[in-house]
């Protein structure tokens, strides 16, 4: 199998099995992300804060609407982060929305990863009716 | 794939045990202690997962919410490889609070 001209790094070609083309990838032996493609916490935080601000600005808490809204927020944040060009990063997004009635809430995470490559970003939005916390974890895929 | 299914079930048992030890049925919500409880849950879960010594990166995420009639919506969206990565969620509640714990396992 010869490399196709213009193939992305690691791809060395493929063969057809039935109706599906099976892609075969060469190992890249990359230990860290290429320059300019490292997960940058601040940029992701700014993007997430902007999305939360736009979508939740004047919303009130409504149980039916919020269940749909959390899904939309998740997908929107995911597409925005994908477009930021972090190659070889696996992204996990979590969005929590709760009604603001003076109750206590505590959220915590622990991660077992490589702290030089991986990171997380968080954004919190609050108005008088609801409180929203969005988390984005980025893990480099070796 | 089989190895993956077995290990996600194992994660289930391990994480459930760590949470049930802290969030007992009679526990009252106390604002000054909740930080300590959540730290214990999350760190114990992580310690247990580390003992598995699998080639994985883990994220353990926990939310404790006081019960006061307010609603909570949580959603997760992941961009990963479905064949090698997975997650597990466990919800515990008692009369005074709800605890939702999620463990994500990402292959290297």
Coordinates of C-alpha atoms in Angstrom, one line a residue:
Chain A
X1 CA 0.0 0.0 0.0
X2 CA 1.5 3.3 -1.0
X3 CA 0.8 6.6 0.7
X4 CA -1.7 8.8 -1.1
X5 CA -0.6 12.3 -2.0
X6 CA -2.2 14.8 0.2
X7 CA -3.2 12.3 2.9
X8 CA -3.4 13.5 6.5
X9 CA -0.4 12.5 8.6
X10 CA -0.6 8.9 9.7
X11 CA -2.9 7.7 7.0
X12 CA -1.3 5.3 4.6
X13 CA -4.2 4.2 2.5
X14 CA -7.1 1.8 2.8
X15 CA -8.9 -1.1 1.2
X16 CA -12.5 -1.8 0.5
X17 CA -14.4 -4.4 2.4
X18 CA -17.8 -5.0 1.0
X19 CA -19.2 -1.5 0.8
X20 CA -17.1 0.2 3.4
X21 CA -13.7 1.6 2.9
X22 CA -11.4 0.7 5.8
X23 CA -8.8 3.3 6.6
X24 CA -5.5 2.2 7.9
X25 CA -3.5 4.6 10.1
X26 CA 0.2 4.6 10.7
X27 CA 1.3 5.3 14.2
X28 CA 2.6 8.8 14.5
X29 CA 4.8 8.3 17.6
X30 CA 3.7 11.7 18.8
X31 CA 4.3 12.3 22.5
X32 CA 2.9 15.8 22.6
X33 CA 0.6 18.0 20.5
X34 CA 2.1 19.8 17.5
X35 CA 2.9 23.4 17.9
X36 CA -0.1 25.6 18.0
X37 CA -2.5 22.8 18.6
X38 CA -2.3 22.5 22.4
X39 CA -5.5 22.8 24.4
X40 CA -5.6 26.4 25.6
X41 CA -7.7 26.9 28.7
X42 CA -8.3 30.6 28.4
X43 CA -9.4 30.6 24.8
X44 CA -11.9 27.8 25.5
X45 CA -13.2 29.5 28.6
X46 CA -13.8 32.7 26.6
X47 CA -15.7 30.8 23.9
X48 CA -17.8 28.9 26.4
X49 CA -18.6 32.1 28.4
X50 CA -19.7 33.8 25.2
X51 CA -22.0 30.9 24.2
X52 CA -23.6 30.7 27.7
X53 CA -24.1 34.5 27.7
X54 CA -25.8 34.4 24.3
X55 CA -28.1 31.5 25.0
X56 CA -29.0 32.1 28.6
X57 CA -29.1 35.9 28.9
X58 CA -32.8 36.4 29.6
X59 CA -33.9 32.8 30.2
X60 CA -36.1 31.8 33.1
X61 CA -36.0 28.3 34.6
X62 CA -38.5 26.0 33.0
X63 CA -38.0 22.2 33.5
X64 CA -39.1 21.2 30.0
X65 CA -37.2 23.9 28.2
X66 CA -34.0 23.4 30.2
X67 CA -33.7 19.7 29.4
X68 CA -33.6 20.7 25.7
X69 CA -31.4 23.7 26.3
X70 CA -28.7 21.7 28.1
X71 CA -28.5 19.4 25.0
X72 CA -28.3 22.4 22.7
X73 CA -25.6 24.1 24.8
X74 CA -23.6 20.9 24.9
X75 CA -23.6 20.4 21.1
X76 CA -22.9 24.1 20.5
X77 CA -19.9 24.1 22.8
X78 CA -18.7 20.9 21.3
X79 CA -18.8 22.3 17.7
X80 CA -17.2 25.5 18.8
X81 CA -14.3 23.7 20.6
X82 CA -13.8 21.3 17.6
X83 CA -13.5 24.3 15.3
X84 CA -10.7 25.8 17.5
X85 CA -8.4 23.3 15.9
X86 CA -7.1 21.2 18.7
X87 CA -5.8 18.2 16.7
X88 CA -5.7 14.8 18.4
X89 CA -7.7 16.0 21.5
X90 CA -10.6 14.1 22.9
X91 CA -13.2 16.5 24.3
X92 CA -15.6 15.9 27.1
X93 CA -18.2 18.6 27.8
X94 CA -20.5 18.7 30.8
X95 CA -23.2 21.3 31.3
X96 CA -25.2 21.7 34.6
X97 CA -28.2 24.0 34.9
X98 CA -30.0 24.5 38.1
X99 CA -32.7 26.8 39.3
X100 CA -31.5 29.6 41.6
X101 CA -33.5 29.3 44.8
X102 CA -30.8 29.7 47.3
X103 CA -29.9 26.0 47.7
X104 CA -26.4 24.8 48.0
X105 CA -24.5 23.1 45.2
X106 CA -21.0 21.8 45.1
X107 CA -19.2 20.4 42.0
X108 CA -15.8 18.8 42.0
X109 CA -13.6 16.8 39.6
X110 CA -10.4 14.9 39.8
X111 CA -8.5 13.7 36.8
X112 CA -5.8 11.2 36.1
X113 CA -4.0 12.5 33.1
X114 CA -0.8 14.1 31.8
X115 CA -0.9 17.7 33.2
X116 CA 1.4 19.0 30.5
X117 CA -0.9 18.0 27.6
X118 CA -4.3 17.9 29.1
X119 CA -6.4 20.6 30.7
X120 CA -9.9 21.7 31.4
X121 CA -11.9 24.9 31.0
X122 CA -14.9 26.1 33.0
X123 CA -17.5 28.8 32.5
X124 CA -20.2 29.8 34.9
X125 CA -23.3 31.9 34.1
X126 CA -25.7 33.3 36.6
X127 CA -28.9 35.3 36.4
X128 CA -31.7 35.8 38.9
X129 CA -33.6 32.6 37.8
X130 CA -30.9 30.1 37.0
X131 CA -27.3 29.1 37.4
X132 CA -25.3 27.3 34.8
X133 CA -21.8 25.7 34.9
X134 CA -20.1 24.4 31.8
X135 CA -17.0 22.3 31.9
X136 CA -14.8 21.2 29.0
X137 CA -12.1 18.6 29.5
X138 CA -9.5 18.1 26.8
X139 CA -7.3 15.0 26.7
X140 CA -4.5 14.4 24.3
X141 CA -4.8 11.2 22.4
X142 CA -1.3 9.6 22.1
Chain B
X1 CA -14.6 -4.9 23.2
X2 CA -15.3 -7.6 25.8
X3 CA -12.5 -6.4 28.0
X4 CA -14.0 -2.9 27.8
X5 CA -17.4 -4.0 28.9
X6 CA -16.0 -6.0 31.9
X7 CA -14.0 -3.0 33.0
X8 CA -16.9 -0.6 32.8
X9 CA -18.9 -2.9 35.1
X10 CA -15.9 -3.0 37.5
X11 CA -15.8 0.8 37.5
X12 CA -19.5 0.7 38.4
X13 CA -18.9 -1.4 41.5
X14 CA -15.9 0.5 42.7
X15 CA -17.4 4.0 42.3
X16 CA -20.7 3.0 43.8
X17 CA -18.9 1.7 46.9
X18 CA -16.9 4.9 47.4
X19 CA -20.0 7.1 47.2
X20 CA -22.3 5.1 49.4
X21 CA -19.6 5.2 52.2
X22 CA -19.9 9.0 52.3
X23 CA -23.5 9.7 51.4
X24 CA -25.3 7.7 54.0
X25 CA -29.2 7.8 54.0
X26 CA -29.4 9.9 57.1
X27 CA -26.8 12.5 56.2
X28 CA -27.9 16.2 56.5
X29 CA -26.7 18.8 54.0
X30 CA -24.1 21.0 55.8
X31 CA -22.6 23.8 53.8
X32 CA -19.3 23.8 55.7
X33 CA -18.8 20.1 55.4
X34 CA -20.0 19.4 51.8
X35 CA -16.6 20.4 50.4
X36 CA -14.9 17.8 52.5
X37 CA -17.4 15.1 51.5
X38 CA -17.1 15.8 47.9
X39 CA -13.3 15.8 48.1
X40 CA -13.4 12.4 49.9
X41 CA -15.7 10.9 47.3
X42 CA -13.8 12.1 44.3
X43 CA -10.3 11.2 45.7
X44 CA -11.4 7.8 46.9
X45 CA -12.9 7.0 43.5
X46 CA -9.7 8.1 41.8
X47 CA -7.6 5.9 44.1
X48 CA -9.7 2.9 43.4
X49 CA -9.5 3.5 39.7
X50 CA -5.8 3.9 39.8
X51 CA -5.5 0.4 41.4
X52 CA -6.9 -1.1 38.2
X53 CA -3.7 0.0 36.4
X54 CA -5.4 0.2 33.0
X55 CA -3.9 2.2 30.1
X56 CA -6.5 4.9 30.6
X57 CA -6.9 8.5 31.5
X58 CA -9.8 9.1 34.0
X59 CA -12.0 12.0 34.8
X60 CA -14.1 11.7 38.0
X61 CA -16.8 14.3 38.3
X62 CA -19.2 14.8 41.2
X63 CA -22.1 17.1 42.0
X64 CA -23.9 17.4 45.3
X65 CA -27.1 19.4 45.3
X66 CA -29.1 20.3 48.4
X67 CA -32.8 19.3 48.0
X68 CA -34.9 22.4 48.1
X69 CA -37.4 21.8 45.4
X70 CA -35.2 23.3 42.7
X71 CA -34.5 21.4 39.5
X72 CA -31.2 20.3 38.1
X73 CA -30.4 19.4 34.5
X74 CA -27.1 17.9 33.5
X75 CA -25.9 16.9 30.1
X76 CA -22.7 15.5 28.7
X77 CA -21.3 15.6 25.2
X78 CA -18.2 13.8 24.2
X79 CA -15.9 13.8 21.1
X80 CA -13.9 10.6 21.4
X81 CA -13.6 7.1 20.1
X82 CA -16.7 5.0 21.0
X83 CA -14.9 1.7 20.7
X84 CA -12.3 2.5 23.3
X85 CA -13.7 5.2 25.6
X86 CA -16.7 5.2 27.9
X87 CA -18.4 6.7 30.9
X88 CA -20.4 5.6 33.9
X89 CA -22.9 7.6 36.0
X90 CA -24.2 6.9 39.4
X91 CA -26.9 8.9 41.2
X92 CA -27.4 8.7 45.0
X93 CA -30.0 10.6 46.9
X94 CA -31.2 10.8 50.5
X95 CA -33.8 13.0 52.1
X96 CA -31.6 16.1 52.0
X97 CA -29.4 16.0 49.0
X98 CA -28.7 14.5 45.6
X99 CA -25.3 13.3 44.5
X100 CA -24.5 12.6 40.9
X101 CA -21.1 11.1 40.1
X102 CA -19.7 10.5 36.6
X103 CA -16.6 8.7 35.7
X104 CA -15.1 9.0 32.2
X105 CA -12.5 6.6 30.9
X106 CA -10.4 7.6 27.9
X107 CA -8.0 5.3 26.2
X108 CA -4.5 6.4 25.4

